[in-house]
Coordinates of C-alpha atoms and ligand atoms in Angstrom, one line a residue:
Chain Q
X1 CA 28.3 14.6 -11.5
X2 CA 27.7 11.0 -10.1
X3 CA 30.7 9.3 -8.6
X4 CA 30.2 5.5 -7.5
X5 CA 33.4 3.8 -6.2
X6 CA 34.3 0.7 -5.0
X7 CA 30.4 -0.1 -4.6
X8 CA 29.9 -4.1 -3.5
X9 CA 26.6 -5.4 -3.1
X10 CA 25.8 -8.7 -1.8
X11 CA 22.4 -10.3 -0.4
X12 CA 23.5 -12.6 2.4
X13 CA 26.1 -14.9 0.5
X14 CA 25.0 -13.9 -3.0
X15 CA 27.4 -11.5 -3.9
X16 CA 25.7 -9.1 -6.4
X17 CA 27.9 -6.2 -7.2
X18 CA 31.3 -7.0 -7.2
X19 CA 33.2 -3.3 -6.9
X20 CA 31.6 -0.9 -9.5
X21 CA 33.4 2.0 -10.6
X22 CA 31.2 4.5 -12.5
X23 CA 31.4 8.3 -13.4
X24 CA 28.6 10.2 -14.9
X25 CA 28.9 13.6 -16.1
X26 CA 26.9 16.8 -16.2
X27 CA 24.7 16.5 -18.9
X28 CA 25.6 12.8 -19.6
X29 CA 23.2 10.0 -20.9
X30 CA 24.6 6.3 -20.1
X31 CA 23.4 3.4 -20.8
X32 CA 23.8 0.4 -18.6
X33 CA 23.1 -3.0 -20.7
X34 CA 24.0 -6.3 -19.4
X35 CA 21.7 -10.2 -18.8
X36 CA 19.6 -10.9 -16.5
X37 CA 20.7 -11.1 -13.2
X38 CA 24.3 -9.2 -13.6
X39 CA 23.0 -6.5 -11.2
X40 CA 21.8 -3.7 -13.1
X41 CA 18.9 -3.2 -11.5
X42 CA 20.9 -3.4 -8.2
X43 CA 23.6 -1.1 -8.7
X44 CA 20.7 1.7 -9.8
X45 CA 18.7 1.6 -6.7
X46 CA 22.5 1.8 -4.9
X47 CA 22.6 4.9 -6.1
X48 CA 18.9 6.4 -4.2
X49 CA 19.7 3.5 -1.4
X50 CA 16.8 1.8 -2.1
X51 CA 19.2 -0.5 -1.4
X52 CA 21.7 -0.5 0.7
X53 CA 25.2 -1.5 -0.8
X54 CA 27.6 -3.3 1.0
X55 CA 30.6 -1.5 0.5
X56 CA 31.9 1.4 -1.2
X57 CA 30.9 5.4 -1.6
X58 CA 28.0 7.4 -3.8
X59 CA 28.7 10.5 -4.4
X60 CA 26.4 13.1 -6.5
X61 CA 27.0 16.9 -7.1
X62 CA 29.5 17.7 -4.1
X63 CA 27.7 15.2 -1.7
X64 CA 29.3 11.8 -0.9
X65 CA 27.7 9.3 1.1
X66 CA 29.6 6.2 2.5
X67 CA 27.4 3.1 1.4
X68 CA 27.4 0.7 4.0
X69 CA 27.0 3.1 7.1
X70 CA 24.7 6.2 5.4
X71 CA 23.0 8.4 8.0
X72 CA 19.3 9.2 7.3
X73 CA 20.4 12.5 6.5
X74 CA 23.0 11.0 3.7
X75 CA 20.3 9.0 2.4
X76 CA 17.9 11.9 2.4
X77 CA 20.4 14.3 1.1
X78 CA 20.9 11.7 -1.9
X79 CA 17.1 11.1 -2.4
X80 CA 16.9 14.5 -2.8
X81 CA 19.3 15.1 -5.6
X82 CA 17.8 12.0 -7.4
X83 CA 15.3 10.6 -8.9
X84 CA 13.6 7.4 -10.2
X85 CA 11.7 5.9 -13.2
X86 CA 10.5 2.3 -12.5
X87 CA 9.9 -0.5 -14.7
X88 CA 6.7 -1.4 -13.2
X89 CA 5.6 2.6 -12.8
X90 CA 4.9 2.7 -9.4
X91 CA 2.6 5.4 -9.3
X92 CA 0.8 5.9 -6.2
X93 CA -2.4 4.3 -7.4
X94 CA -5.3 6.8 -5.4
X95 CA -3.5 9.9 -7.1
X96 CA -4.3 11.4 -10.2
X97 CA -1.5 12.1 -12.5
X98 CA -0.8 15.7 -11.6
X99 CA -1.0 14.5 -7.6
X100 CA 1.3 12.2 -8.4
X101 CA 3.5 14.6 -10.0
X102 CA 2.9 17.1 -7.2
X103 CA 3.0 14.9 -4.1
X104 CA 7.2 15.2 -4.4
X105 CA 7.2 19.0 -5.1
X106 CA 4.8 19.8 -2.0
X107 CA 5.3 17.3 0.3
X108 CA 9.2 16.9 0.4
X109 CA 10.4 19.9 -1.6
X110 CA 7.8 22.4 0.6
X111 CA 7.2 24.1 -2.5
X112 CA 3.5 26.2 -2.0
X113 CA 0.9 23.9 -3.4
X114 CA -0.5 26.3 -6.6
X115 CA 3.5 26.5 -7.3
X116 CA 3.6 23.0 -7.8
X117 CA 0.6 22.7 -9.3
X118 CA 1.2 25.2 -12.1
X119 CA 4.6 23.5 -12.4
X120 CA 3.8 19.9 -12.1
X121 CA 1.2 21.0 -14.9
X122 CA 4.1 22.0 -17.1
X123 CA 5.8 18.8 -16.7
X124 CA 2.8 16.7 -17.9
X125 CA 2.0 18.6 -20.8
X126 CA 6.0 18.5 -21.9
X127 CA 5.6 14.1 -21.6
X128 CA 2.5 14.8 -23.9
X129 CA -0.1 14.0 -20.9
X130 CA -1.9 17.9 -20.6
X131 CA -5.1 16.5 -21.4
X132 CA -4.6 13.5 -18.6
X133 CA -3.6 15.6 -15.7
X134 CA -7.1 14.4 -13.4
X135 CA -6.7 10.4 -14.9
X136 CA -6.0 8.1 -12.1
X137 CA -3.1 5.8 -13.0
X138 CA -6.1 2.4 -13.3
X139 CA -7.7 5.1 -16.1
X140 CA -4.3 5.0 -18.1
X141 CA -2.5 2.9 -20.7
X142 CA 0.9 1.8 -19.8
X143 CA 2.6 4.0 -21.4
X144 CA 0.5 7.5 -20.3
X145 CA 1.5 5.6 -16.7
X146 CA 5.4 5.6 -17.7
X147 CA 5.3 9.0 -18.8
X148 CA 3.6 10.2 -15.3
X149 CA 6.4 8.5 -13.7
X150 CA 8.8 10.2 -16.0
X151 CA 6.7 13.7 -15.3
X152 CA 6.9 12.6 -11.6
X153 CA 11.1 12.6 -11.8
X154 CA 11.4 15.2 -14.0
X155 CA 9.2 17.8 -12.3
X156 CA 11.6 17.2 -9.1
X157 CA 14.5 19.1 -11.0
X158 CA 17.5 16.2 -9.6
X159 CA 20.7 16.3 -11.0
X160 CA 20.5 12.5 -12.2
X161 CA 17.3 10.7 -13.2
X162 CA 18.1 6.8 -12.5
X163 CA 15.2 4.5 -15.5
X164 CA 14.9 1.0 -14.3
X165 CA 13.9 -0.7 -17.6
X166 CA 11.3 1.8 -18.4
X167 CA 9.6 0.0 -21.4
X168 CA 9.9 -3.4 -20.6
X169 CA 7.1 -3.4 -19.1
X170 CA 5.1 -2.2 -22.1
X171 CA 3.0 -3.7 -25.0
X172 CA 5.6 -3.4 -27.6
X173 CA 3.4 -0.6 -29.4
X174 CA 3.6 1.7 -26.6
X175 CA 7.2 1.3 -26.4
X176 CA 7.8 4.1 -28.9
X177 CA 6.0 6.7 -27.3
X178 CA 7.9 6.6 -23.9
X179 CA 11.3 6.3 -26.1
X180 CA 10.3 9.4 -27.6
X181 CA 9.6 11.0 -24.5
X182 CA 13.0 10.0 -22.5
X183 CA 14.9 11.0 -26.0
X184 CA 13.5 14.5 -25.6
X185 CA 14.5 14.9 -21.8
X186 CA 18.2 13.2 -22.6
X187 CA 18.2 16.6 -25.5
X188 CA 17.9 18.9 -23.0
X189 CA 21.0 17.9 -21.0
X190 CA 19.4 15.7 -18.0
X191 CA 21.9 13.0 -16.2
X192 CA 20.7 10.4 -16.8
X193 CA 21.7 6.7 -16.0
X194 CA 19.4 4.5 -18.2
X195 CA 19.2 0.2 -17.7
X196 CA 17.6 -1.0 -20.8
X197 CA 17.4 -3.7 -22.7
X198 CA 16.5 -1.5 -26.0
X199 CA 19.5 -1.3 -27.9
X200 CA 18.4 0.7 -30.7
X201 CA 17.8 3.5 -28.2
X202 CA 20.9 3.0 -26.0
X203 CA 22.5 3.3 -29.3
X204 CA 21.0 6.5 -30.5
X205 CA 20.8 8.5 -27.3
X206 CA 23.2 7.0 -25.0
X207 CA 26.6 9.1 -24.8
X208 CA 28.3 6.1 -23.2
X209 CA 27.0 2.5 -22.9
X210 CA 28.1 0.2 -19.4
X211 CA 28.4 -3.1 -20.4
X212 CA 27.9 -5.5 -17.0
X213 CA 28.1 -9.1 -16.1
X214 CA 27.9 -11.4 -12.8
X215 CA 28.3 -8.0 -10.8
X216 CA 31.5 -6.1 -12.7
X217 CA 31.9 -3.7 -15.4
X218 CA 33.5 -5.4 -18.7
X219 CA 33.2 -2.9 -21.0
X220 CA 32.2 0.9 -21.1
X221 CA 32.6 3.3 -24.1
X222 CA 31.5 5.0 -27.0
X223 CA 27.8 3.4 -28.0
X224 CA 28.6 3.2 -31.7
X225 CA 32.0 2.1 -31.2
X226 CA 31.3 -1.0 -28.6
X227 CA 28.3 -2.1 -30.9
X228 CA 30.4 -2.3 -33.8
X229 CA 33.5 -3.6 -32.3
X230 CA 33.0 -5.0 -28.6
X231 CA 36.2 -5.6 -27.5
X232 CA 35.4 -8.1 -24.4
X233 CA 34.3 -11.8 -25.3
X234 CA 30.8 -11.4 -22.8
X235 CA 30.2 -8.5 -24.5
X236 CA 29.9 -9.6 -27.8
X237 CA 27.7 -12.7 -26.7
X238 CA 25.5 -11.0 -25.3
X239 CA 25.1 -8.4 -28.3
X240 CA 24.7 -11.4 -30.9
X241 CA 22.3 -12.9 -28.5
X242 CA 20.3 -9.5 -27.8
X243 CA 20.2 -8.2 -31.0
X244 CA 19.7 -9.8 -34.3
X245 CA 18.9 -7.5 -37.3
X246 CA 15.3 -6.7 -36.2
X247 CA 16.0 -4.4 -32.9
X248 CA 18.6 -1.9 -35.2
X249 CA 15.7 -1.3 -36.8
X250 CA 14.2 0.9 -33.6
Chain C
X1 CA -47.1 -22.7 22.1
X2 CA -45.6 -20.5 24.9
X3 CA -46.8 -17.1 26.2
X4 CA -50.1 -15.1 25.0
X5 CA -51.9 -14.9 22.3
X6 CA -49.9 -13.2 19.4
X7 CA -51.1 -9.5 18.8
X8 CA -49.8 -7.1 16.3
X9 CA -50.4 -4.4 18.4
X10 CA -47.2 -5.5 20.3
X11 CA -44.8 -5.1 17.9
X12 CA -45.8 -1.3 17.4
X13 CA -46.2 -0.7 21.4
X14 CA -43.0 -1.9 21.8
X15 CA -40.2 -0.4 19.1
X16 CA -40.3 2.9 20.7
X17 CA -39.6 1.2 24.1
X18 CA -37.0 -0.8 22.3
X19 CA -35.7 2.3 20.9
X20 CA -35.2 3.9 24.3
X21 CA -32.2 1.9 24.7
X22 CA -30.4 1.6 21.2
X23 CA -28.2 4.7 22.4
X24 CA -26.6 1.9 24.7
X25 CA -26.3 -0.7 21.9
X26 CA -24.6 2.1 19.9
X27 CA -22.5 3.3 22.4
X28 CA -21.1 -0.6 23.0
X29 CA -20.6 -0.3 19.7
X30 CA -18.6 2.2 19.3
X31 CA -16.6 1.8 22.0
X32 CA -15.7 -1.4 21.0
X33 CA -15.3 -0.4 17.2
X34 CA -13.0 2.8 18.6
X35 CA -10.8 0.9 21.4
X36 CA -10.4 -2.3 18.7
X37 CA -8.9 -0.1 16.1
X38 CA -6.4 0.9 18.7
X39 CA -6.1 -3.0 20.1
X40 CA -6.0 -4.0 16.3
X41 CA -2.9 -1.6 15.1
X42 CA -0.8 -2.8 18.3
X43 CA -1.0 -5.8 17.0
X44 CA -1.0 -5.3 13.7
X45 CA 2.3 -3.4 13.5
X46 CA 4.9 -6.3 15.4
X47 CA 3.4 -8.5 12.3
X48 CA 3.8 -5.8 9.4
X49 CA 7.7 -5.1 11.0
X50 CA 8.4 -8.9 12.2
X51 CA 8.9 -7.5 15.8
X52 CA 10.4 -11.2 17.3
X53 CA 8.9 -12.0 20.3
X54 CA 5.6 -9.7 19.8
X55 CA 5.0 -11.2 17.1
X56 CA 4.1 -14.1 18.8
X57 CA 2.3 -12.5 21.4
X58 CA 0.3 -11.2 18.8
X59 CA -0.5 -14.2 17.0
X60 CA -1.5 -16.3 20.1
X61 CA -3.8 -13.5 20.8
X62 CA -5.9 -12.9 17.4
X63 CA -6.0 -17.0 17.6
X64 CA -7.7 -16.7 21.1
X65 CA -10.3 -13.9 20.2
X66 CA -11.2 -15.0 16.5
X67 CA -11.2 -19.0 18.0
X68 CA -13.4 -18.5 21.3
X69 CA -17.1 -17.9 21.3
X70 CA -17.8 -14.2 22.2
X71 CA -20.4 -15.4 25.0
X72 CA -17.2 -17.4 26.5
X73 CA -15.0 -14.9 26.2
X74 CA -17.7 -12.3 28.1
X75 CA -17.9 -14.8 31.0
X76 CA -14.2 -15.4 31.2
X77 CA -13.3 -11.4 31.0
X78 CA -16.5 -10.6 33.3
X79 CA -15.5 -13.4 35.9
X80 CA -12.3 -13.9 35.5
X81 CA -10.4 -10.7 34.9
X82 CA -11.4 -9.1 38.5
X83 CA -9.5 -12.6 39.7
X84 CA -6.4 -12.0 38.2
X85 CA -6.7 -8.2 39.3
X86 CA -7.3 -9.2 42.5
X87 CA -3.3 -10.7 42.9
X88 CA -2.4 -7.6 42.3
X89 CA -4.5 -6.0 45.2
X90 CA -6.6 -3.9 42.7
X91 CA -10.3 -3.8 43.5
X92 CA -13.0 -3.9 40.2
X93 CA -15.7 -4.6 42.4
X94 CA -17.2 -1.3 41.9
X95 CA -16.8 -1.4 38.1
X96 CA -20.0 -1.0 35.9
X97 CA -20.5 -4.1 34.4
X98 CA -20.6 -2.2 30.9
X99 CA -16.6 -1.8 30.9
X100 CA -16.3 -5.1 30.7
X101 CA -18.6 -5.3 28.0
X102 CA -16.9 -2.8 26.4
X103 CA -13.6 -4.2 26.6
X104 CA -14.8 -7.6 25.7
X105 CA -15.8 -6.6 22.6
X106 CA -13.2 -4.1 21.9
X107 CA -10.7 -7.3 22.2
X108 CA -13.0 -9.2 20.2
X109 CA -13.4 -6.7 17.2
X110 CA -9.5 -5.8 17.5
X111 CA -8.2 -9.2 17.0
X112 CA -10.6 -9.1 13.3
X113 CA -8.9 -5.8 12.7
X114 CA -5.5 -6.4 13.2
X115 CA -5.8 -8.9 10.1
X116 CA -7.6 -6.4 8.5
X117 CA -5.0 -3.4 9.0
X118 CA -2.3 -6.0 8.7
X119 CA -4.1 -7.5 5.3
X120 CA -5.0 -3.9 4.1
X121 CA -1.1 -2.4 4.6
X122 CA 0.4 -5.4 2.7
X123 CA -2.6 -5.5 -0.2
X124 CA -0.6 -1.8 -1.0
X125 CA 2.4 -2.9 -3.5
X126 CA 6.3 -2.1 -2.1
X127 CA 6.5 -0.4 -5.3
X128 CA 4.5 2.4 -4.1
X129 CA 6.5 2.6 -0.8
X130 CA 10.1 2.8 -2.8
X131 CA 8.6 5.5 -5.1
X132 CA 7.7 7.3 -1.9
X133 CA 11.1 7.0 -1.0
X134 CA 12.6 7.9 -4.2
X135 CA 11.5 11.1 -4.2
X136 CA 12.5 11.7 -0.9
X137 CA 9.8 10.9 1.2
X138 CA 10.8 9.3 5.1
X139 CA 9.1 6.1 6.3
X140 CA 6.5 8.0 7.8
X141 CA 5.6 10.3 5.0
X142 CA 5.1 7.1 2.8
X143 CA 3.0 5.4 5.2
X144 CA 0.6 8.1 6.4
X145 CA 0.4 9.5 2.7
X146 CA 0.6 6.6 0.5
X147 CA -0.1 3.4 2.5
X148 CA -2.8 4.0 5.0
X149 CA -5.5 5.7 2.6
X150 CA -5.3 2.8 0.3
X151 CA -5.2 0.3 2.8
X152 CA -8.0 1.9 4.3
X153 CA -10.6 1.6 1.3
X154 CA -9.0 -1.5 0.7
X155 CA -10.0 -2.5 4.2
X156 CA -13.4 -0.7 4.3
X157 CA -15.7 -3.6 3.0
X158 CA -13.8 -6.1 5.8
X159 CA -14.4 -2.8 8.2
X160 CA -17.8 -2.8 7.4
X161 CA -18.8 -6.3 8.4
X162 CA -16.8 -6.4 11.4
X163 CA -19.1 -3.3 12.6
X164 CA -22.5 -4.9 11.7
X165 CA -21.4 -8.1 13.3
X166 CA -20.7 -5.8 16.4
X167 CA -23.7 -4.6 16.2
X168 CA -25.4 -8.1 16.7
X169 CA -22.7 -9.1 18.9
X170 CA -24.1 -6.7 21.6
X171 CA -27.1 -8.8 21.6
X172 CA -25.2 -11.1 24.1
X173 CA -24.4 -8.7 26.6
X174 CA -27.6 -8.9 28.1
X175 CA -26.5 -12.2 29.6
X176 CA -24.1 -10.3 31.8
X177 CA -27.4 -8.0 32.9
X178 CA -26.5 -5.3 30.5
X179 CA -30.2 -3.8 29.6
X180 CA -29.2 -2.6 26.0
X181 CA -31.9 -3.5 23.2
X182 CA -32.0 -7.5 23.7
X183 CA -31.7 -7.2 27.8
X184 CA -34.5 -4.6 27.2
X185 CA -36.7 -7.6 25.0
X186 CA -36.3 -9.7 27.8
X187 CA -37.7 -7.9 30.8
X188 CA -40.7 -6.9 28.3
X189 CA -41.2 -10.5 27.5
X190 CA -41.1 -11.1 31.3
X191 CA -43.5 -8.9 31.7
X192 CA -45.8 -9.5 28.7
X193 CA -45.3 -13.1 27.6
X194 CA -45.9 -11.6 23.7
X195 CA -42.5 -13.4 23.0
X196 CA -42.8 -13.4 19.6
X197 CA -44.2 -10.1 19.2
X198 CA -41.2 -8.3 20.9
X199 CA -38.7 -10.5 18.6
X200 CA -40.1 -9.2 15.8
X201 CA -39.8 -5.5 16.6
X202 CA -36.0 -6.3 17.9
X203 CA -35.3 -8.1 14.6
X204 CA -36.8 -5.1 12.5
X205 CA -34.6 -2.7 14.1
X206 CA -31.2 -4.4 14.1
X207 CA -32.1 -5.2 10.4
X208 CA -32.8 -1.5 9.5
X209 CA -29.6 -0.2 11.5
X210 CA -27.6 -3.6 9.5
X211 CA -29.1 -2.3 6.6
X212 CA -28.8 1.4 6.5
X213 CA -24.9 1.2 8.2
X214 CA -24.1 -1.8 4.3
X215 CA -25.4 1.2 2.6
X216 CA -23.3 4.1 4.5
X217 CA -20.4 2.2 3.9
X218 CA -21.1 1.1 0.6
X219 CA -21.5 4.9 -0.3
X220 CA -17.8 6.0 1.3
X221 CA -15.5 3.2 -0.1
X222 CA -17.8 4.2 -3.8
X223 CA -16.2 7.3 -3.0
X224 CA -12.8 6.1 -1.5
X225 CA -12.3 3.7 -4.3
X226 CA -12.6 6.4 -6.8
X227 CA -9.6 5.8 -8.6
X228 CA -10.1 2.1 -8.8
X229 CA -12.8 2.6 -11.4
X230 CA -12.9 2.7 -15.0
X231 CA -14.6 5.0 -16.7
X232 CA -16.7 2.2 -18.4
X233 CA -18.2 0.8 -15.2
X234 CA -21.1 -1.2 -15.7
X235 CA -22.2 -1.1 -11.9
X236 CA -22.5 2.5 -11.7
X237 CA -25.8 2.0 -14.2
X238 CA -26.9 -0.1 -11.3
X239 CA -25.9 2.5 -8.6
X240 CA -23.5 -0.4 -7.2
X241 CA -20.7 -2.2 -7.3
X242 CA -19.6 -5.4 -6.0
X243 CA -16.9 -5.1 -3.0
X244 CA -13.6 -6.0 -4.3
X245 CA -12.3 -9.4 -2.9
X246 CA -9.2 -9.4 -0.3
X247 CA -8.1 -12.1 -1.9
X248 CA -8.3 -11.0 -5.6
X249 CA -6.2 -8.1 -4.5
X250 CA -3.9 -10.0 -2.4
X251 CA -3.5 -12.1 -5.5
X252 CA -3.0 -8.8 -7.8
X253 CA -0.1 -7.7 -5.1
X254 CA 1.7 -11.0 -5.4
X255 CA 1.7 -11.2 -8.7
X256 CA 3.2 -7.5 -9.1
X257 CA 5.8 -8.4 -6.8
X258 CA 6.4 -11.2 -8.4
X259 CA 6.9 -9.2 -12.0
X260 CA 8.9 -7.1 -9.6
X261 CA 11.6 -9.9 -8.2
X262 CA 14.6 -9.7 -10.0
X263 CA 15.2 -13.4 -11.0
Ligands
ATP1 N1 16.2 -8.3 -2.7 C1 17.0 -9.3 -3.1 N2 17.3 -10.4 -2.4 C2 18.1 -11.4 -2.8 N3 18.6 -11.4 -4.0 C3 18.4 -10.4 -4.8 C4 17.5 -9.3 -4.5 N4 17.5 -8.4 -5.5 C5 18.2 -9.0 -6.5 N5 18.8 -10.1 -6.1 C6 19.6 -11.0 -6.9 O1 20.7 -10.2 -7.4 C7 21.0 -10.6 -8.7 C8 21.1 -9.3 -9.6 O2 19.7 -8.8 -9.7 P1 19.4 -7.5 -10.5 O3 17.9 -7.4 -10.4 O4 20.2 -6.4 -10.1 O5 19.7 -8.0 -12.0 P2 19.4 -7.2 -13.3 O6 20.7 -7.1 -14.0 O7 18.6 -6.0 -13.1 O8 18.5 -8.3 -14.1 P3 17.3 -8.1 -15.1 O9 17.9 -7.7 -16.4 O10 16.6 -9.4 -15.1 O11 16.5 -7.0 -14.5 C9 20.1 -11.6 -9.1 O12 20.7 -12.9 -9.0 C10 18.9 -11.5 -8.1 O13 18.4 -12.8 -7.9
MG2 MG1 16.7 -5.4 -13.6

């Protein structure tokens, strides 16, 4: 279970986050949806303490860190039980995919190298990529890339995989693919905390959907139920803006 | 036209004697090459981490050594340092002229490589670096593991011409008496008069070790740069490729980080 409280965020006067509340459970898929700017992005990499929030507490599993004075260990500690897709991929760009997959699981994890291997192995072929595993990330389309950085999350076992936008990135026709792929992972019971802008897929697969704006949580609930009938005046400007006909179609 | 009359004959008699100092040439070289990687990551790193004051230092520093002529910079550490040594009571008197050489162009070459390490360590996207982190690797890990080796065949073309123009850097240190392979030229042309003669057999060999250290290096950043290369690379028909530009991939970086800024 992920348990943020209070969490503020602000880069020098600009004062990002505002006091989220959020609770994730076991086994939970949420969707965060929001515009540009309203700190999606920000609040997610609060969570791993890429960066650092200003105020406020994280808490996964039955570890709690206080955000604005963590101790490397905390941070460590919550790296640990985390990971992270990103929109732009990030792969470490001289590995192939199954080093990328395995640098985590042998470097940080200690796990014996033909362990990992055999496991991070296992991971790629599940994202569809078994016949990819010695591509460098410049020999891949972006989408075989997103799914090595999903392999890369997934093979580290955390309780709560945090996706930064993992498609928009993406030529529209490999958007599908990588949908497919996270929709699979969400069926087996993975945490996972999802900012996308797709809502056809935040529809389908999300259990809840986190509606944000200017740094504050307006609306959170069922996904069917807040598309349908958004309660909150933001929220349903921002859905008539964000989704005419065409993206139900997804 | 100065000295004797040109003879062919020269140029062979005298490469071997040539050769019988190009150990010392060498070893200036990589001296200089091995001390300026250490000069060049001391200074480097207050610039990567915006250190305040050293930062400065540092910068006032690579200005001086990439904005002085090497030969000046020789006289002023040859002459001058033993002055400044001398108010603190120690003594260089005794000190072979060659560690002054030696540090010269260790000073020289690291001011070049800080930019290069300092270049080569930012060319490597922050996205990399938070990915590190993300799965839990510490600020170390993701440097030694994920920075430095890119940086480093990022770096290697820039690495590569520093060395070569080290190389033919040494050639001045005969003016300080040092008797590597130009100092050797000159006491043969003393000797001889065949100026010309003994030019050509010194340019022949700094060309062939210029030459054969482009194609070593060429061979390991082919190999470093591995995963930079599309399967469909046309220079690999040609047994080539052309280095990639420090500024096309500084470009590249800004422009990911750009895609990357939250607006
Ligand atoms: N490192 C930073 N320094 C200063 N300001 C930042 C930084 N990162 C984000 N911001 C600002 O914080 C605000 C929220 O950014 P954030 O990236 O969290 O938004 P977002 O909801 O993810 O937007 P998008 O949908 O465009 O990705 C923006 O105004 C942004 O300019
Ligand atoms: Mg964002």
């Amino acid at each position: 279970m992920i348990q943020l409280s209070r969490i503020t965020k602000a880069f020098g006067r600009h004062e990002v986050l505002k006091g989220i509340d959020l609770t994730v459970g076991k086994g939970e898929v949420v969707a965060i949806l929001g515009p540009s700017g309203s700190g999606k992005t920000t609040l997610l990499r609060c969570i791993n303490f890429l960066e650092k929030p200003s105020g406020g507490t994280v808490a996964i599993g039955d570890f709690k860190a206080d955000g604005k004075h963590p101790s490397k260990k905390e941070i460590h500690a919550l790296r640990l039980k985390s990971a992270m897709v990103f929109q732009h991929y990030n792969l470490f760009r001289h590995k192939t995919a199954l080093e990328n997959v395995m640098e985590g699981l042998v470097v940080v994890r200690k796990i014996p190298k033909e362990q990992a291997r055999a496991k991070s192995i296992s991971v790629l072929e599940k994202v569809g990529l078994g016949s990819k595993i010695d591509a460098y990330p410049s020999q891949l389309s972006g989408g075989q890339q997103q799914r090595v950085g999903i392999a890369r999350a997934l093979a580290l076992e955390p309780e709560v995989i945090l996706f930064d936008e993992p498609t928009s990135a993406l030529d529209p026709e490999l958007v599908g693919e990588v949908l497919e792929v996270i929709r699979r992972i969400a069926k087996e019971g993975i945490t996972m905390i999802v900012v996308t802008h797709e809502m056809g897929f935040a529809r389908d697969v999300a259990n809840r959907v986190v509606f944000m704006d200017e740094g504050l949580v307006i609306e959170e609930g069922d996904p069917k139920e807040i598309f349908a009938r958004p309660k909150e005046e933001r929220t349903k400007q921002f859905l008539k803006r964000i989704t005419p006909e065409a993206s139900y179609s997804i | 036209m100065p000295g004797a009359k040109f003879d062919i004959a020269y140029v062979f008699d005298y490469f071997p004697k040539l050769l019988s100092t190009l150990g010392l040439t060498l070893t200036i070289v990589g001296w200089s090459i091995l001390l300026g990687l250490g000069f060049g990551f001391l200074v480097a790193l207050p610039r990567l981490y915006k250190v305040p004051i050293l930062q400065r230092v540092s910068q006032v520093y690579v200005s001086f050594f990439r904005g002085t002529p090497i030969l000046i910079q020789l006289f002023l550490i040859y002459y001058g340092l033993p002055e400044l040594l001398k108010l603190v009571h120690a003594d260089v008197t005794r000190t072979p002229v060659l560690v002054f050489v030696v540090l010269t162009y260790s000073l020289h070459a690291g001011a070049y490589l800080s930019e290069m390490i300092r270049a080569g360590v930012t060319a490597v996207d922050r996205g990399q670096v938070e990915a590190a982190y993300s799965v839990g690797m510490s600020g170390f890990q993701a440097f030694v593991r994920i920075v430095l080796p890119q940086a480093f065949a990022i770096s290697l073309p820039v690495f590569a011409n520093l060395v070569i123009a080290t190389l033919k850097d040494t050639s001045l240190a005969f003016s300080l008496g040092v008797m590597e392979m130009t100092g050797k030229a000159q006491t043969l042309i003393t000797l001889s008069q065949h100026f010309v003669e003994t030019y050509i057999a010194l340019a022949v060999i700094y060309f062939v070790i210029s030459f054969a250290l482009e194609k070593v290096f060429l061979l390991l950043e082919r190999r470093l740069l591995k995963h930079d290369r599309r399967e469909t690379d046309s220079g690999k028909r040609f047994g080539w490729r052309r280095a990639p530009s420090l500024r096309g991939l500084l470009a590249k970086t800004a422009r990911a980080q750009e895609g990357r800024s939250r607006a």
